[in-house]
C-alpha positions in Angstrom: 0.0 0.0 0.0 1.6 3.3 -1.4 1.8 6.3 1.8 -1.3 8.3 -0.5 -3.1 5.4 0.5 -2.7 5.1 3.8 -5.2 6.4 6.4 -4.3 9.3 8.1 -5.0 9.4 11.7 -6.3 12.1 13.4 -4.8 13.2 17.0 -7.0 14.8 19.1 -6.0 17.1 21.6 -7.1 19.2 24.3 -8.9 22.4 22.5 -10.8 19.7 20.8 -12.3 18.1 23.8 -12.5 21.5 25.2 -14.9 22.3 22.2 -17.1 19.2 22.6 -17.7 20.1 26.1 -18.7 23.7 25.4 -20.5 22.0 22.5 -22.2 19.9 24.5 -23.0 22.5 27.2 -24.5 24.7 24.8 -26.6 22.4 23.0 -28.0 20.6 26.6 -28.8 24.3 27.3 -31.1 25.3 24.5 -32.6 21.7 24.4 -33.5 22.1 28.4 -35.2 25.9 27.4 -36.9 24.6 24.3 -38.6 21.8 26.3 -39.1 23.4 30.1 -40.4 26.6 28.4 -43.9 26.8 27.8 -43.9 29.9 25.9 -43.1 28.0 22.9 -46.5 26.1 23.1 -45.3 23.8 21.1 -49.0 21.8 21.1 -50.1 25.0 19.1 -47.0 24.5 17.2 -48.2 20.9 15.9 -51.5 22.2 15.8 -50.7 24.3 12.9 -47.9 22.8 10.9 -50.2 20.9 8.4 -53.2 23.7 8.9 -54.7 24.0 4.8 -54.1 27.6 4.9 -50.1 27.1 6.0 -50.1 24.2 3.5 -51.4 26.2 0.6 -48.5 29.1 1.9 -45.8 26.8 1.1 -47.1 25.5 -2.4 -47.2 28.8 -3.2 -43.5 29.2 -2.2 -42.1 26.9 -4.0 -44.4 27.7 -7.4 -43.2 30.8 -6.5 -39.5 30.1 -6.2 -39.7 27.4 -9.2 -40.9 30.2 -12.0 -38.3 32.8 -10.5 -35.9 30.5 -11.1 -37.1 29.0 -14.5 -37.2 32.8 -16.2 -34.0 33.7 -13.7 -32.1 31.5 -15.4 -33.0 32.1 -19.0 -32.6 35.8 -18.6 -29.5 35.1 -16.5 -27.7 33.4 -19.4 -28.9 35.8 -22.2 -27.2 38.9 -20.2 -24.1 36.6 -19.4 -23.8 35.6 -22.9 -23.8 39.8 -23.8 -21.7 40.3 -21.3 -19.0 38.5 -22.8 -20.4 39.9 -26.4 -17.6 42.0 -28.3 -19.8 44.4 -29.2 -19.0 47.3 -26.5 -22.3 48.9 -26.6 -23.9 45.2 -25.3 -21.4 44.5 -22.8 -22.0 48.0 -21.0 -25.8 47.5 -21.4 -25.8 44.0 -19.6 -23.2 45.1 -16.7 -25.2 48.2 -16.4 -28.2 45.8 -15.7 -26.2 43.7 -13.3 -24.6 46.6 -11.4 -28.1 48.0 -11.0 -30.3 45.2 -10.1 -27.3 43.9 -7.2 -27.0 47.9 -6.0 -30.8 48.2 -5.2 -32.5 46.0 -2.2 -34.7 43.4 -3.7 -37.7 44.3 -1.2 -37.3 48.1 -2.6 -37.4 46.5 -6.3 -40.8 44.4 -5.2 -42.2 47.3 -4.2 -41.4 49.3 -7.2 -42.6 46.8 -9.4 -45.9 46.6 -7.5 -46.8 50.2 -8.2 -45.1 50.5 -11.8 -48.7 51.4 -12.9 -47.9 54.8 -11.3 -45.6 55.8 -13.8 -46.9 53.7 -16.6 -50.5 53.4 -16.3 -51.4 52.4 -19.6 -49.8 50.3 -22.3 -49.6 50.5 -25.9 -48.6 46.9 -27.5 -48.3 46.9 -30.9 -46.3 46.5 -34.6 -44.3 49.5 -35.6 -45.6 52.1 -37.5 -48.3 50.6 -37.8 -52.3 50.9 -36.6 -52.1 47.6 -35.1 -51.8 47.9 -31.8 -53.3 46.4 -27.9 -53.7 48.9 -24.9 -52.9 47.2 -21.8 -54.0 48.0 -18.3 -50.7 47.8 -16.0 -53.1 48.1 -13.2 -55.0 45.3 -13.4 -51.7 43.1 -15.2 -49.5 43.8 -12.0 -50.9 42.0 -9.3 -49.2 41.3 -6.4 -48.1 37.8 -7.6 -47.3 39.1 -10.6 -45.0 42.2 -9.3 -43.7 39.3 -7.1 -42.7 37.1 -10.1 -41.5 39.8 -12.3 -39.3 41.3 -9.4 -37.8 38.2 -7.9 -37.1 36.7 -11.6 -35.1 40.1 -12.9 -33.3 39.8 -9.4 -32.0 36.8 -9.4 -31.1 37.0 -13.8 -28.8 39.6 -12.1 -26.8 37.1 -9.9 -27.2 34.1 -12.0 -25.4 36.3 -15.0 -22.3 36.4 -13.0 -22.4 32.8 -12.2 -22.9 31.6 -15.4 -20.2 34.5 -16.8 -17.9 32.8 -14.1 -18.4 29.5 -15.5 -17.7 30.8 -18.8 -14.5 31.7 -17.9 -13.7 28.6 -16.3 -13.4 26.8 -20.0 -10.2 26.3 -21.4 -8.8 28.2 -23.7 -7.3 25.7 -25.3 -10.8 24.1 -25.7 -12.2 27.6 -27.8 -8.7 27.5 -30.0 -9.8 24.1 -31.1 -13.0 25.1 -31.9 -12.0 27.8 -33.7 -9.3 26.2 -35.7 -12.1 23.9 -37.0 -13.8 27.1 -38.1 -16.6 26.7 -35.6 -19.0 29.7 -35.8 -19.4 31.6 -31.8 -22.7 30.1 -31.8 -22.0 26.6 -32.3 -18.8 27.0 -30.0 -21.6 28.4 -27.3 -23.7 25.7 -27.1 -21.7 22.5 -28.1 -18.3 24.0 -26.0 -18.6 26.6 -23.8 -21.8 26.2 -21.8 -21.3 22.0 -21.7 -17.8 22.6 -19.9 -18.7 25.4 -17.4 -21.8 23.3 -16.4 -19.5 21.9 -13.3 -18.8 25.3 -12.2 -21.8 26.7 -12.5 -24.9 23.9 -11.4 -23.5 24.4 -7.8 -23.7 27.8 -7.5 -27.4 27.8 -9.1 -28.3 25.6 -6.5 -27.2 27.8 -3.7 -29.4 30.1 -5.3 -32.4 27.9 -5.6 -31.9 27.2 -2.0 -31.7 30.9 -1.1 -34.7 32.3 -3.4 -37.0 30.1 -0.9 -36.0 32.1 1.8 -35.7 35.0 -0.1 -39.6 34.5 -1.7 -41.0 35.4 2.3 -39.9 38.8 1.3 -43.0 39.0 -1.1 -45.4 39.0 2.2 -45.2 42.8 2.1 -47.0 42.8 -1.5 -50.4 40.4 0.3 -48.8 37.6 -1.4 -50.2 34.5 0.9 -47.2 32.6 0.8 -45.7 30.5 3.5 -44.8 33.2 5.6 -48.1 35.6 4.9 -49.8 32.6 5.6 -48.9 32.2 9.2 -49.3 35.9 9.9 -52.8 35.9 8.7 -53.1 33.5 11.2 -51.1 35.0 14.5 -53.0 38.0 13.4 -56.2 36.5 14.3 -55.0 34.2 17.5 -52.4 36.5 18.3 -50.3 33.3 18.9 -47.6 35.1 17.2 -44.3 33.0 18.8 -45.7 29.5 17.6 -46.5 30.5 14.4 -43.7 32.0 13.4 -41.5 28.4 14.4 -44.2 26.7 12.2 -42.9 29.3 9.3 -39.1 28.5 10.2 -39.7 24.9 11.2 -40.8 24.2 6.8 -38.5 27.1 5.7 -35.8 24.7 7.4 -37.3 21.0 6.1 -37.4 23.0 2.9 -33.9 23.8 2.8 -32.9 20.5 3.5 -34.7 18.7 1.5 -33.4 21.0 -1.4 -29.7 20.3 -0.3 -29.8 16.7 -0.3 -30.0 16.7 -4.3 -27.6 19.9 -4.6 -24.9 17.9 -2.3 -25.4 14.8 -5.0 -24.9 17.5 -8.2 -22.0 18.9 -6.4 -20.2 15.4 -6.0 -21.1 14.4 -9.5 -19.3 17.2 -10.6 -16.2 17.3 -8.4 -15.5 13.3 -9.3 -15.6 14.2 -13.0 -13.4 17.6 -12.6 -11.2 15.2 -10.6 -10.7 12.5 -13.0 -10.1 15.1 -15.4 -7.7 17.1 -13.2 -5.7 13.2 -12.9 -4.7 13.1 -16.1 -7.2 9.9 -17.5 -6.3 10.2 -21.0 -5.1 13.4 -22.7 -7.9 16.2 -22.8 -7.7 18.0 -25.7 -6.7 14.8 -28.4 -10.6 13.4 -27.5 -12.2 16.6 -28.2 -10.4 17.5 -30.8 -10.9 14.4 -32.3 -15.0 14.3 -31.5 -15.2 18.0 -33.0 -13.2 16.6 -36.5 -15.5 13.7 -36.8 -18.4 15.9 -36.1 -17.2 18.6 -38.6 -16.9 15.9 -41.4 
């Protein structure tokens, strides 16, 4: 057995003990308040957890979360793609739109959204120079679901822009001189070369986003949107039961958040033991593509 093989063993020493005491200490601590407090009421807790109207809250959350993400993520890679454009006049427009829409609070840009029939009450939608044309009633077309959707989605395009960009930059460049030695045009070379090998850098990061517009979707309670947290505070509101409710709202936010790790954590390994063999050298990288690209060419 060769000494990379070997097990290493771990020594433990006294800060470490020292830390599972304190560890232990602290945890025994908030367990014995949890349980000997009755503040908590934690039969009210149960009593709500699966109530219809906190059910229906969280299906709205993740529908909610789900389209923001979906229309995220197709915006996102449009303005990354013309952020890397070599057209100038592109590249400033889409890091104008990022530098704005990660400069400005996302509750301030819900709100905005919300009353953008203010400034634009009516519509015109229509061909060009021409009489055919559709007024529309912003009013009545912004709801509060819909500012909600609109203003979450154009968010997160912001961040998810950068990520993808960043996974963009993480090809090769010996991969795009191949390409364009085989006279690849740049949108071929997008979709068959670039966005294939930055997938490994970028799915991870998306789902730390995914994970983070579920939390982030309780913002939208200020529109009226009865999501999971609107949901609970229609409740407390009533029963004034306000402590129990609210750990019924953080008790599926965090079940939530698990369950959404579980398959992130699987992506994220998929991808590190392929980046791995890779980085170990099985077979030479750039003779197979080359090779795949030739025989596709032909």
């Amino acid at each position: 057995m060769e000494a990379t093989e070997k097990r290493r063993v771990h020594r433990r020493g006294v800060l470490e003990y020292a830390g599972w005491a304190l560890c232990v200490l602290v945890g025994g601590g908030v367990a014995y308040t949890l349980v000997s407090n009755e503040n908590y009421q934690w039969d009210v807790v149960a009593q709500y957890f699966t109530a219809a109207t906190v059910l229906k809250g969280l299906v709205l959350t993740l529908v909610l979360t789900a389209l923001t993400m979906f229309f995220g993520t197709i915006l996102g890679l449009v303005i990354a793609i013309l952020r890397v454009s070599k057209v100038r006049p592109v590249r400033l427009l889409a890091s104008g739109y990022i530098t704005f829409f990660r400069g400005t609070p996302v509750l301030v840009q819900l709100i905005f959204w919300f009353n953008i029939a203010a400034l634009y009450p009516n519509i015109s939608v229509g061909i060009p120079f021409t009489d055919v044309s559709q007024a529309v009633d912003v009013n009545a077309l912004m709801s509060a679901t819909t500012a909600a959707i609109v203003g979450l989605s154009l968010n997160v395009a912001a961040y998810l822009a950068e990520i993808i960009r960043g996974g963009f930059a993480s090809v090769d460049k010996g991969q795009l001189e191949a390409a364009d030695s085989l006279g690849m045009s740049g949108r071929t070379k997008l979709w068959r070369i670039i966005i294939p090998q930055s997938m490994p850098s970028v799915v991870p990061a998306v789902g730390n986003q995914v994970i983070g517009m579920f939390k982030e979707t309780s913002l939208v309670s200020v529109l009226g949107v009865a999501e999971l947290l609107q949901s609970v505070q229609l409740i407390y509101a009533r029963t004034y039961q306000t402590i129990p409710l609210l750990i019924v709202a953080c008790l599926w936010y965090l079940v939530m958040t698990l369950a959404l790790s579980y398959p992130q954590s699987l992506i994220e390994k998929k991808y590190s033991r392929s980046k791995s063999r890779v980085a170990t050298g099985a077979g030479a990288p750039p003779l197979p593509l080359d090779a795949a690209l030739t025989s596709e060419a032909r």
